[in-house]
Tab-separated table of C-alpha atoms in Angstrom:
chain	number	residue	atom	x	y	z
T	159	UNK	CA	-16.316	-2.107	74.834
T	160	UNK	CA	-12.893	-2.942	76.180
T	161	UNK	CA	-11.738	-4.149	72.885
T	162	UNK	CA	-12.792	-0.563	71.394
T	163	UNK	CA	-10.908	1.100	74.158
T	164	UNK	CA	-7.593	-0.957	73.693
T	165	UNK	CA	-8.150	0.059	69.454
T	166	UNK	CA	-8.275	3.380	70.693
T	167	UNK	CA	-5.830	3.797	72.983
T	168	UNK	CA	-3.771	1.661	70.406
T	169	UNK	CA	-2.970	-1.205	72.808
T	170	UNK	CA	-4.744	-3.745	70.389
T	171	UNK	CA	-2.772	-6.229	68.148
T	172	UNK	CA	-2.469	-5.182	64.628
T	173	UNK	CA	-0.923	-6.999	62.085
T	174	UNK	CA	2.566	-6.591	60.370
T	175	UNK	CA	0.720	-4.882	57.410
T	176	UNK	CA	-0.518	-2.118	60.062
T	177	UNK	CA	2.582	-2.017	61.679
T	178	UNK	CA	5.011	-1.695	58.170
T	179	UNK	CA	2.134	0.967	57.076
T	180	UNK	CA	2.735	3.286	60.144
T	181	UNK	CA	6.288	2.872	59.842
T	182	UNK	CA	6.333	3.408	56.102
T	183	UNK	CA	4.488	6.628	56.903
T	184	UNK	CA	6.250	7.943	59.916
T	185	UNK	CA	9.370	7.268	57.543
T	186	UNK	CA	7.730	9.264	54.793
T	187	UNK	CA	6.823	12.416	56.944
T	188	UNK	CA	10.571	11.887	58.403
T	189	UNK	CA	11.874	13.303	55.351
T	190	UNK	CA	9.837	15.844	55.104
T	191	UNK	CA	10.270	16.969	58.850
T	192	UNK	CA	14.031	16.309	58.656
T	193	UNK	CA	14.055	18.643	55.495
T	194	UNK	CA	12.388	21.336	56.979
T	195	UNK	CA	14.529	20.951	59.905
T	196	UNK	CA	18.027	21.196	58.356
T	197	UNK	CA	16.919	24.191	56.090
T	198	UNK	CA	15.444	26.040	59.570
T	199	UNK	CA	18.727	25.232	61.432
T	200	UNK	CA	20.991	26.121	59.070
T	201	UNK	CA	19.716	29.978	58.538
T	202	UNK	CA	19.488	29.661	62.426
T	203	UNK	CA	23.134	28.714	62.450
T	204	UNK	CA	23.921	31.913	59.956
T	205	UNK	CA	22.016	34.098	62.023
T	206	UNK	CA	24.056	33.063	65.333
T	207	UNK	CA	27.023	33.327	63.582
T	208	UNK	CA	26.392	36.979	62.356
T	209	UNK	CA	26.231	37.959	66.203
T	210	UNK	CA	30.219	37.374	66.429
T	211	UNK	CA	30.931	40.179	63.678
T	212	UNK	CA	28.337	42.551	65.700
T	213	UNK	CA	29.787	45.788	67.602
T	214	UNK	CA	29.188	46.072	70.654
T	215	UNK	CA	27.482	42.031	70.167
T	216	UNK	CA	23.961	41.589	70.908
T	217	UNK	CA	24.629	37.925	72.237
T	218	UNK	CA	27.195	36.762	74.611
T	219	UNK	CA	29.721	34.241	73.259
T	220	UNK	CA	28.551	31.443	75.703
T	221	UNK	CA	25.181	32.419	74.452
T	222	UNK	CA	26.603	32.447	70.891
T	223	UNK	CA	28.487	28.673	71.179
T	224	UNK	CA	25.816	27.044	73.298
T	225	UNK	CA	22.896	27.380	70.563
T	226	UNK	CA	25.109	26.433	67.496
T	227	UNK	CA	26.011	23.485	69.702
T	228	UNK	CA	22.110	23.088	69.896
T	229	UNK	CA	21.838	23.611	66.430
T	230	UNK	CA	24.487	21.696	64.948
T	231	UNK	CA	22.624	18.337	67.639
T	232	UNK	CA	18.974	18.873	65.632
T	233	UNK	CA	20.981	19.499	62.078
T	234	UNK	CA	22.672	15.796	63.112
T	235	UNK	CA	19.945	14.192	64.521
T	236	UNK	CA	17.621	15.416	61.449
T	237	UNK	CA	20.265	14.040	58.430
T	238	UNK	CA	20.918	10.659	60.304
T	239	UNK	CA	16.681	10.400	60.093
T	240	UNK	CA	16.882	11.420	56.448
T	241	UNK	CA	19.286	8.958	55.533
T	242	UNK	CA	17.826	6.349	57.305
T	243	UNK	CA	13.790	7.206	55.454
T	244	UNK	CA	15.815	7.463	52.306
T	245	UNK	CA	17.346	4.155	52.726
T	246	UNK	CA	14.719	2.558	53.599
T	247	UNK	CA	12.522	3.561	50.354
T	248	UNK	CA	15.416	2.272	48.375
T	249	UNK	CA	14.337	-1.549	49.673
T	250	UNK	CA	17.486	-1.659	51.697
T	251	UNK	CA	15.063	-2.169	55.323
T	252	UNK	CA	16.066	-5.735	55.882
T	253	UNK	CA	20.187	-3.661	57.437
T	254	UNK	CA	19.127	-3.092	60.472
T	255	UNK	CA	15.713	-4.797	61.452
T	256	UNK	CA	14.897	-2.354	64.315
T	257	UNK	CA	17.019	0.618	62.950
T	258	UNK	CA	13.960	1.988	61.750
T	259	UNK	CA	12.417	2.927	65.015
T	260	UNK	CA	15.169	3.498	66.737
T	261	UNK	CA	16.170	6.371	64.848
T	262	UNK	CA	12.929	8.044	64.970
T	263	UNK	CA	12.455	7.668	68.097
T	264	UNK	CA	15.665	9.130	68.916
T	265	UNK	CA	15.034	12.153	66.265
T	266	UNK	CA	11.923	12.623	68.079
T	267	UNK	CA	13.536	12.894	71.627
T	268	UNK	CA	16.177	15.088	70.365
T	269	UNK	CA	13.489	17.488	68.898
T	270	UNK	CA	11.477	17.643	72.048
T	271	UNK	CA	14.822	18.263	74.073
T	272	UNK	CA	16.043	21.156	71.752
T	273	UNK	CA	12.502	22.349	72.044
T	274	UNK	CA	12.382	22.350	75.797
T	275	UNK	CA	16.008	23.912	75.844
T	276	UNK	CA	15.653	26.546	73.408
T	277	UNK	CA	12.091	27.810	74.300
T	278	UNK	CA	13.416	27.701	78.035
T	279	UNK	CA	16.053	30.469	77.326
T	280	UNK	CA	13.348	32.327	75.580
T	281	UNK	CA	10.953	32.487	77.931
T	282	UNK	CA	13.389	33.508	80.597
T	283	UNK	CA	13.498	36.692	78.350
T	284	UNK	CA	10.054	37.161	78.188
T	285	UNK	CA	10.297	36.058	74.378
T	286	UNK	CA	7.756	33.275	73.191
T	287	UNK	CA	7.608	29.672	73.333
T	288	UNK	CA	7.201	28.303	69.966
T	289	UNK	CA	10.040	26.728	69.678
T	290	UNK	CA	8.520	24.070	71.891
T	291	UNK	CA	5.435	24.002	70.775
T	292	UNK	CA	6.857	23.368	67.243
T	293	UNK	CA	8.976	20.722	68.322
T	294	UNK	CA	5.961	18.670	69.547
T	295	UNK	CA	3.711	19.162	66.717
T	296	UNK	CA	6.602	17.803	64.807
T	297	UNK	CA	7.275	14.926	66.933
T	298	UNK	CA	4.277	13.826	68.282
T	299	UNK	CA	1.272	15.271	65.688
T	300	UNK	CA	3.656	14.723	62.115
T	301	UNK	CA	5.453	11.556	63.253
T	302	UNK	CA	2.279	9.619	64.029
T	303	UNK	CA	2.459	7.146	67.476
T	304	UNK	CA	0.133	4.920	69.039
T	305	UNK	CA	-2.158	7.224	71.532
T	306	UNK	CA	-0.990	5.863	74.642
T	307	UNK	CA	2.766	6.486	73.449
T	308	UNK	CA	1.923	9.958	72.139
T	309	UNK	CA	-0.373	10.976	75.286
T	310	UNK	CA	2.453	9.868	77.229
T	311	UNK	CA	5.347	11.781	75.615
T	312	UNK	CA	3.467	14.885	74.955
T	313	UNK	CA	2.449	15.056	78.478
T	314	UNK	CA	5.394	14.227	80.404
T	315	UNK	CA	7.140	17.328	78.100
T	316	UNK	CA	4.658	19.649	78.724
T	317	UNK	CA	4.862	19.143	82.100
T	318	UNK	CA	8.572	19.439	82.352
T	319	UNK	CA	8.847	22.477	80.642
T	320	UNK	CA	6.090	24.058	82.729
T	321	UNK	CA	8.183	22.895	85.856
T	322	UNK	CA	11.260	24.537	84.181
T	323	UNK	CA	8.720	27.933	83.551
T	324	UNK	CA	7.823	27.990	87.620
T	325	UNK	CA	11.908	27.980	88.152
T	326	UNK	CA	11.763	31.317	86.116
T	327	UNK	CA	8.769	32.997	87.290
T	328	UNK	CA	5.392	32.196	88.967
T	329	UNK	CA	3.455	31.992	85.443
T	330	UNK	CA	0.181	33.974	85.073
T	331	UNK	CA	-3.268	32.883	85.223
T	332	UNK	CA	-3.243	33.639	81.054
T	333	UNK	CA	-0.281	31.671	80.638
T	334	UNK	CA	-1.590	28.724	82.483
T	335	UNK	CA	-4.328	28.961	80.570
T	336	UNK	CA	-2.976	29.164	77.121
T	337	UNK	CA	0.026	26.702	78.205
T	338	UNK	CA	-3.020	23.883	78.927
T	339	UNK	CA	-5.029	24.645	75.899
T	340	UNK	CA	-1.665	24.199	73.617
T	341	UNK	CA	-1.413	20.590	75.557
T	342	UNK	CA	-5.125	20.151	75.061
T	343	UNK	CA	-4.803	20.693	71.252
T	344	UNK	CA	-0.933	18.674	70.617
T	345	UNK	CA	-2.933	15.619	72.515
T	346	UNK	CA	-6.140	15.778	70.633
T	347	UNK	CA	-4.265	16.231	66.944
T	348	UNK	CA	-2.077	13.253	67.651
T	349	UNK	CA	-5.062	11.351	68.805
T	350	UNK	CA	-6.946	11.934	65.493
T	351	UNK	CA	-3.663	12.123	63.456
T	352	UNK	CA	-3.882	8.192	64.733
T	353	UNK	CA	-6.888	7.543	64.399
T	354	UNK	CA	-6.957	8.484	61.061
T	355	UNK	CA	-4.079	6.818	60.233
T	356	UNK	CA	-5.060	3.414	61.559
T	357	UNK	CA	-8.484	3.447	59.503
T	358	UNK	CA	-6.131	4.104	56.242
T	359	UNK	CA	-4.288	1.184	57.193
T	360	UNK	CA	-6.527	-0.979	57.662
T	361	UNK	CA	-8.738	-0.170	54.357
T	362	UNK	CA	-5.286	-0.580	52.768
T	363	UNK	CA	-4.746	-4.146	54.393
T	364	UNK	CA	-8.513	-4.937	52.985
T	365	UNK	CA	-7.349	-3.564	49.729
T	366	UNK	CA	-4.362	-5.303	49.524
T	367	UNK	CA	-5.439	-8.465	50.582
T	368	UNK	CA	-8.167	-8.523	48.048
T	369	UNK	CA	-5.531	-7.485	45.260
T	370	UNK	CA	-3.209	-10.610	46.221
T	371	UNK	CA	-6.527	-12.851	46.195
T	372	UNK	CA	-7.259	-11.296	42.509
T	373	UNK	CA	-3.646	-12.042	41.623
T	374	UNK	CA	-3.208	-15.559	42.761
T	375	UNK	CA	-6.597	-16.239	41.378
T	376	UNK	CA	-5.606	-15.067	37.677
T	377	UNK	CA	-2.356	-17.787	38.394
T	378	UNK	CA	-3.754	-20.573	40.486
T	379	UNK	CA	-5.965	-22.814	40.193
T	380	UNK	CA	-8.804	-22.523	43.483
T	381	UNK	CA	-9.433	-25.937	43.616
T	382	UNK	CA	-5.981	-27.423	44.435
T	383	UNK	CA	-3.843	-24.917	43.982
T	384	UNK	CA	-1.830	-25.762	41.083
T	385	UNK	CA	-1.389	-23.368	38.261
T	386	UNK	CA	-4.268	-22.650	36.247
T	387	UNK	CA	-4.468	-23.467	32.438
T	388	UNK	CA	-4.143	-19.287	31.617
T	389	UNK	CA	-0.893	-19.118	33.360
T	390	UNK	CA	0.313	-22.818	31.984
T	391	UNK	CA	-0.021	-21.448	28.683
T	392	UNK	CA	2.102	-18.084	29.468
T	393	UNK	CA	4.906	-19.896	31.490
T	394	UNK	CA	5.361	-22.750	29.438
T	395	UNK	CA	5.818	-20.476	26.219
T	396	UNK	CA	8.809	-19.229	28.272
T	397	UNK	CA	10.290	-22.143	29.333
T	398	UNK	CA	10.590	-23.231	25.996
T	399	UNK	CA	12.417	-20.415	25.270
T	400	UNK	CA	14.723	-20.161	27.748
T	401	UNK	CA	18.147	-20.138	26.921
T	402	UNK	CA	19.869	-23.716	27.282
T	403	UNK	CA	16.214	-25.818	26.847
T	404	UNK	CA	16.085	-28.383	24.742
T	405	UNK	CA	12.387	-28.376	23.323
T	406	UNK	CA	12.828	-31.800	22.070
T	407	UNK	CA	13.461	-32.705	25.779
T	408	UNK	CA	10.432	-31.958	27.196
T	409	UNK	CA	7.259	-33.135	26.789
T	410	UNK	CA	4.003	-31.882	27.481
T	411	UNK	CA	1.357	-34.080	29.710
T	412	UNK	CA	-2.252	-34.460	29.696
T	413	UNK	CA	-3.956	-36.685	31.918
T	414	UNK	CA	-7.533	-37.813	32.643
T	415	UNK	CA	-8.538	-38.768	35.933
T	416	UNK	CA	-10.786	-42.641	34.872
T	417	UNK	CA	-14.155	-43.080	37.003
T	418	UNK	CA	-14.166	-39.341	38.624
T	419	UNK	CA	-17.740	-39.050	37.719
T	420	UNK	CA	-18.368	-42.139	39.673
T	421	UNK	CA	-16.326	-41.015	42.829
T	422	UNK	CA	-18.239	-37.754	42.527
T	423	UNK	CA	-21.488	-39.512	42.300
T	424	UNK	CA	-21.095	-41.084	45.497
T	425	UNK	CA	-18.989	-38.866	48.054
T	426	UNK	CA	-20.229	-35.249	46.660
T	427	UNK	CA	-18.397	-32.760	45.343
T	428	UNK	CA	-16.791	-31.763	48.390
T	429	UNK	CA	-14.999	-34.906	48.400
T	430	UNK	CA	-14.616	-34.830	44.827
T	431	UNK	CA	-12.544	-31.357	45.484
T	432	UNK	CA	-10.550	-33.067	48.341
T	433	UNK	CA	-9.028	-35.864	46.060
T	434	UNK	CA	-8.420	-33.441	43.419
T	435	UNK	CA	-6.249	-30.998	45.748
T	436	UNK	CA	-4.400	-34.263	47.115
T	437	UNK	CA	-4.110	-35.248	44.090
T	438	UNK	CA	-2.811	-32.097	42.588
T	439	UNK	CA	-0.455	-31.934	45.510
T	440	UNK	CA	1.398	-35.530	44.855
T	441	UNK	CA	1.824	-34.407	40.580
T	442	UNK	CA	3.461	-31.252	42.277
T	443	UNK	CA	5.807	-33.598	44.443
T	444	UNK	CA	6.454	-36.333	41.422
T	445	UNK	CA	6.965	-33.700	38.701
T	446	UNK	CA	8.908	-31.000	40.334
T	447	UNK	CA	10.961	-30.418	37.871
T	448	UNK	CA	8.073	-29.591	35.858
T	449	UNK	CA	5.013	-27.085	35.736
T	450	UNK	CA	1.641	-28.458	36.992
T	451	UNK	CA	-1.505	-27.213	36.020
T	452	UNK	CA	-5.446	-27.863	36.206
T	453	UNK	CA	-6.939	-27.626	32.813
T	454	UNK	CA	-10.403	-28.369	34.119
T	455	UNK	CA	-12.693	-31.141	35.357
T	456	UNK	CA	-10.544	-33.776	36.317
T	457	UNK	CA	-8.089	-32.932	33.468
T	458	UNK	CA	-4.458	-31.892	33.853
T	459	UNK	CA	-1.461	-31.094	32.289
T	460	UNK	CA	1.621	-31.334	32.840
T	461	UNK	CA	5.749	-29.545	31.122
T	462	UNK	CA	8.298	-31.579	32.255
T	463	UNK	CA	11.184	-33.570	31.238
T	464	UNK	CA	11.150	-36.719	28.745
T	465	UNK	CA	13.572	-38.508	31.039
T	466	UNK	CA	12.138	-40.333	33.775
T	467	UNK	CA	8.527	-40.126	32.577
T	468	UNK	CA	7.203	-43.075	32.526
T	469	UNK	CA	7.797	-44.072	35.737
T	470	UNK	CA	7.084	-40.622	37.444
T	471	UNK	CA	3.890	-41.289	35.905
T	472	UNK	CA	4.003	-45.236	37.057
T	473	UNK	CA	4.331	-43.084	40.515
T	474	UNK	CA	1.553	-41.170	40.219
T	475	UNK	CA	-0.781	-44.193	39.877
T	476	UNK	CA	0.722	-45.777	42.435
T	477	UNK	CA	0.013	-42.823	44.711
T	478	UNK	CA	-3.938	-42.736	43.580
T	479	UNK	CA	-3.847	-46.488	44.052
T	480	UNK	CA	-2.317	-45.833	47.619
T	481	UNK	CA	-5.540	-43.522	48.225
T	482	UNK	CA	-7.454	-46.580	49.567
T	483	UNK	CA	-10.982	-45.358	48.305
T	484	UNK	CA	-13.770	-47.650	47.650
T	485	UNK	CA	-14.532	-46.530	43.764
T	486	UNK	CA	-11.946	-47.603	41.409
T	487	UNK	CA	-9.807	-44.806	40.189
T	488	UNK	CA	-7.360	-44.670	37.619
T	489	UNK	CA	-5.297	-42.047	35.377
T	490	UNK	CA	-4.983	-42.050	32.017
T	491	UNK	CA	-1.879	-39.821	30.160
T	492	UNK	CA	-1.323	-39.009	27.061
T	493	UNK	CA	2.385	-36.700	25.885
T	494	UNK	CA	3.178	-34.341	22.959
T	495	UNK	CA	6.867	-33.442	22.367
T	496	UNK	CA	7.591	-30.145	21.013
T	497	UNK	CA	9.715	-30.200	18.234
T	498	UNK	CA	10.700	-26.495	18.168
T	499	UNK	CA	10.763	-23.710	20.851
T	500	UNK	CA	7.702	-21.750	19.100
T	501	UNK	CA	5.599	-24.733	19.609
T	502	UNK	CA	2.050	-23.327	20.650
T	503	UNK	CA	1.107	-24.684	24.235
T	504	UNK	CA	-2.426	-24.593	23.308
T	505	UNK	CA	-2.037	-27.218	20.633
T	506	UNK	CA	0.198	-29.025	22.252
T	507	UNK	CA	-1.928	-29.493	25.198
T	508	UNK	CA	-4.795	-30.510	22.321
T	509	UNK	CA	-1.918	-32.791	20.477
T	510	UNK	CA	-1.087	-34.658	24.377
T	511	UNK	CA	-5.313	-34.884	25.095
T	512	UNK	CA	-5.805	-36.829	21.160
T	513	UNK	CA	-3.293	-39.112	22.780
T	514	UNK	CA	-4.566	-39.912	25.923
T	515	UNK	CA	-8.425	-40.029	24.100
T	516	UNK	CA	-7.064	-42.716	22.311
T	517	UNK	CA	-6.361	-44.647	24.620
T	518	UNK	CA	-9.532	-44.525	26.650
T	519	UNK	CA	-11.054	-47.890	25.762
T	520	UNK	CA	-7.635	-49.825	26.097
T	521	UNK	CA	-7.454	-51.333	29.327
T	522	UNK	CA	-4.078	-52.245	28.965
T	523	UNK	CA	-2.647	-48.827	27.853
T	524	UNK	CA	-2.323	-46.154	30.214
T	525	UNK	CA	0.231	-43.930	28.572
T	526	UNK	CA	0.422	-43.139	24.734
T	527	UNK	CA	2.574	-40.235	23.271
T	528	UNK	CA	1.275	-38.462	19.620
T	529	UNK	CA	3.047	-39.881	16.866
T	530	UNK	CA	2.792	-39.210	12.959
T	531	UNK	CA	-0.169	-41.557	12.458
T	532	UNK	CA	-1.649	-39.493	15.408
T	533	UNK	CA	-0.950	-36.062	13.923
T	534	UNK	CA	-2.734	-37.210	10.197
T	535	UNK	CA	-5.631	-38.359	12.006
T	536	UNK	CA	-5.866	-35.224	14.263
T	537	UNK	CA	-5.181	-32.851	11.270
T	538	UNK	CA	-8.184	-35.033	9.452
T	539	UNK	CA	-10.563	-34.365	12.442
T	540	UNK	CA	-10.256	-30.644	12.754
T	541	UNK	CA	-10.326	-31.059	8.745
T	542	UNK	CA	-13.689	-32.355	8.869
T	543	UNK	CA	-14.861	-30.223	11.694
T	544	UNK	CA	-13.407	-27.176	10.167
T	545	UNK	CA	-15.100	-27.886	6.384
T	546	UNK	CA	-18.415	-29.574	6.619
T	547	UNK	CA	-20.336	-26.309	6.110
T	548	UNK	CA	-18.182	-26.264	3.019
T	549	UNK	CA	-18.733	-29.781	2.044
T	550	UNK	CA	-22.060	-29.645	2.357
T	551	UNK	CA	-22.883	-26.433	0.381
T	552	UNK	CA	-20.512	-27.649	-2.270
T	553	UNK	CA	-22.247	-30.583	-2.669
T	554	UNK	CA	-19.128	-32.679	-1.558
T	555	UNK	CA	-21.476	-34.881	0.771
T	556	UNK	CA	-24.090	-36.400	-1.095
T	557	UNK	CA	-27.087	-38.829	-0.403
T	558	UNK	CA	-27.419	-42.260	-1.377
T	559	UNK	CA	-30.469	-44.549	-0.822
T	560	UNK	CA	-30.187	-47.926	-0.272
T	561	UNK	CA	-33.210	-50.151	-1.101
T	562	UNK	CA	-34.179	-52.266	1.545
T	563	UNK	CA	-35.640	-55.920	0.188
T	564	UNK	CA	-38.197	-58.666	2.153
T	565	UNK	CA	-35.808	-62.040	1.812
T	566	UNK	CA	-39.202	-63.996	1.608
T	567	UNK	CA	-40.826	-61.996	-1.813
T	568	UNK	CA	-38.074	-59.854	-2.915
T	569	UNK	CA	-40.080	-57.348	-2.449
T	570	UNK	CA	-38.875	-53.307	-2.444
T	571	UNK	CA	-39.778	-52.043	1.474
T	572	UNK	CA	-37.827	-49.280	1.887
T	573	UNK	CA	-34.630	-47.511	1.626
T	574	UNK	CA	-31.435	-46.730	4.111
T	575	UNK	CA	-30.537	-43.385	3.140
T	576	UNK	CA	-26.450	-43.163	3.537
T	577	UNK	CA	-23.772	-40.670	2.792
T	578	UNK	CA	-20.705	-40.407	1.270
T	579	UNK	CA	-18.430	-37.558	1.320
T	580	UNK	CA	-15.866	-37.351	-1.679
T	581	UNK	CA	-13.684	-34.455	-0.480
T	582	UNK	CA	-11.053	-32.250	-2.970
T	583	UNK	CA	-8.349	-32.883	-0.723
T	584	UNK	CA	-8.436	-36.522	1.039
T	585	UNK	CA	-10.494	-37.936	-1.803
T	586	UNK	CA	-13.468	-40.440	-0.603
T	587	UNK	CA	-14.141	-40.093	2.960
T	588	UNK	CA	-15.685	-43.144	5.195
T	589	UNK	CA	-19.002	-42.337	6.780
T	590	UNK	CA	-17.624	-44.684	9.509
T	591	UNK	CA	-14.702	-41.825	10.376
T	592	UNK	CA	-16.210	-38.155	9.733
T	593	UNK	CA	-19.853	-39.683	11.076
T	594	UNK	CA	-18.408	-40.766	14.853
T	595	UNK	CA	-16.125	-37.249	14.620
T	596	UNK	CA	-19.146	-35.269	13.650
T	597	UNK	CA	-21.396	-36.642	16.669
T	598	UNK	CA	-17.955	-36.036	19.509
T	599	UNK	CA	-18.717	-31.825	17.909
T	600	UNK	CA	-22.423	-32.209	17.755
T	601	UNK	CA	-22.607	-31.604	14.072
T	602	UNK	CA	-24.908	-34.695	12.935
T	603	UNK	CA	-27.692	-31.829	12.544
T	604	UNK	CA	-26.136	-30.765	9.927
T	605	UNK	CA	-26.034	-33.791	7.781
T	606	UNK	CA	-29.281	-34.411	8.403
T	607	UNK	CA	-30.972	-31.804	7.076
């Protein structure tokens, strides 16, 4: 219950969000209240002055200087606050870091004084008050304050300008009356006006904080916080085409995290997520010069300079190797350099994986680059991947049975049926390179059947 209380009377904590959102607003309705201000003062200022050319004058000339002293105070007070809103929607907030409130909190004095003043020498001519009254819906109900500040302001004025009405005349039962329900309502609006305001706010804080979650989520990666492969595509396009890059200077990085499975296995995938955030963190640290990114799995890649590569990744393996875990882990890397700045990042993170798959069974190799005998035998792959519907309703792949002979009779047993693909382009195909290429894309079906 107290907590509700303190929300309500605004004596809570809110966050910075809340509190830029009220000030953002109270700036916003600044304008407007500073705009309707100047424009009201200004005929006021014409109509005072039209009392010097009367005959015989209506107003006395002490009457006559004193309110276009008032007026020329509120005209002042109103331009410095609409400078100061306009200012700060131009993104120029961070002059001045408490400038903000201090002007509005000045404009709102100065509003409540000149109401208090000017409504005083009205009512001592039996003329109305709503001068006053205006001046506090403006600063206290427009301008929107916490409800303990605004309870506080709007009562303390009321109450001095009802002292200042007693100095006049002994007011009437009516005008008590109406005087309290006018402080009744000011309190109540500013109340809700608050209230209102802060439930805005805070829907806006939800909204906003689910927004920058969406955003960093289409960006980063939410396992460890690295770029994700969507973004590492877009960015990397752009380095490479940024004025004074080299492309044949950088070099694009995949690398395969050896025995993950196993370390998954047997600490869960909780664990598993862990390593991969540290692990993410330390490429950050040893590449920073270059853009790190989780492609998926325990795969990443990696844009960064040629220079210095080997051994940053030499670095990285001695940082997993630092790690201290019981199951053996090791990294694997494989590089593609672009040769031109409209190099596709999507191929050359495929061209940088070939490199690093070929490399998986060598125990003694833990970093290969693609090279021309790479790019024939990666061109043949997707070749054969790409055509063996073709081949195979072509008639390209045919089937060819072996006979299969007892050594003790000679005897016919059985045959091995075998294939042989005799392609257009590369000529004779081996079953022993399109077979193993067709299993890695689970194609066999197809030659099968």
């Amino acid at each position: 219950m107290s907590e509700k209380i303190k929300r309500w009377l605004g004596l809570d904590e809110t966050s910075p969000y809340v509190k830029q959102y009220f000030m953002a607003s109270n700036l916003r309705a600044g304008v407007y209240m500073s705009i309707i201000i100047i424009a009201l003062e200004l005929w006021m200022i014409i109509n005072a002055i039209t009392y010097i050319f009367e005959d015989p004058p209506s107003k006395s000339a002490g009457w006559i200087a004193v309110h276009l002293v008032a007026y020329a105070v509120l005209i002042t007070a109103a331009s410095v606050s609409l400078w100061n809103s306009m200012r700060f929607f131009k993104k120029k907030k961070e002059i001045f870091k408490h400038q903000n409130g201090i002007i509005l909190c000045t404009f709102s004095a100065v509003c409540i004084i000149f109401g208090i003043f000017i409504s005083y020498h009205d009512y001592m001519r039996d003329e109305q008050i709503l001068v006053f009254v205006t001046m506090m819906l403006f600063a206290v109900c427009l301008l929107v304050w916490k409800p303990i500040v605004s309870v506080t302001v709007n009562t303390a004025s009321f109450l001095l300008f009802y002292i200042l009405m007693t100095t006049v005349e002994t007011p009437t039962f009516a005008t008590n009356v109406n005087f309290f329900i006018m402080w009744i309502a000011v309190t109540v609006t500013s109340i809700s006006n608050y209230g209102q305001k802060r439930i805005e706010a805070d829907k806006d804080e939800e909204a906003d904080v689910v927004g920058e979650h969406l955003r960093k989520a289409a960006i980063i990666d939410e396992i460890t916080s690295v770029a994700n492969i969507s973004f590492f595509r877009k960015r990397s396009a752009e380095i490479l085409n940024e004025p004074g890059v080299d492309p044949e200077k950088k070099i694009f990085l995949f690398l395969d995290v050896e025995n993950f499975k196993s370390f998954n296995d047997k600490h869960g995938f909780e664990s598993g997520n862990a390593f991969l955030n540290k692990l993410a963190g330390d490429m950050t640290e040893i590449f920073y010069k270059g853009l790190v990114a989780r492609q998926g799995d325990d795969h990443f890649v990696i844009l960064t300079d040629r220079e210095g590569v080997d051994k940053d990744i030499a670095d990285l393996r001695a940082k997993i190797y630092s790690y201290q875990i019981e199951t053996q882990i090791g990294i694997k890397a494989g590089g593609y350099i672009p040769r031109t700045r409209d190099t596709d990042p999507n191929l050359a993170c495929d061209h940088a994986r070939y490199a690093c798959n070929s490399i998986k069974k060598k125990f003694d190799q833990d970093y290969c680059e693609y090279d021309k005998q790479m790019d024939d035998d990666f061109n043949l792959k997707q070749y054969i991947v790409n055509n063996i519907d073709v081949a195979l309703d072509r008639g390209d792949i045919k089937v060819y049975y072996q006979p299969v002979v007892w050594a003790k009779n000679r005897k016919l047993c059985g045959f091995e049926a075998l294939t042989k693909w005799n392609d257009p382009k590369y000529g004779f195909i081996s079953p022993g390179v399109f077979i193993p290429i067709l299993e890695e894309y689970r194609q066999t079906h197809k030659l099968d059947m």
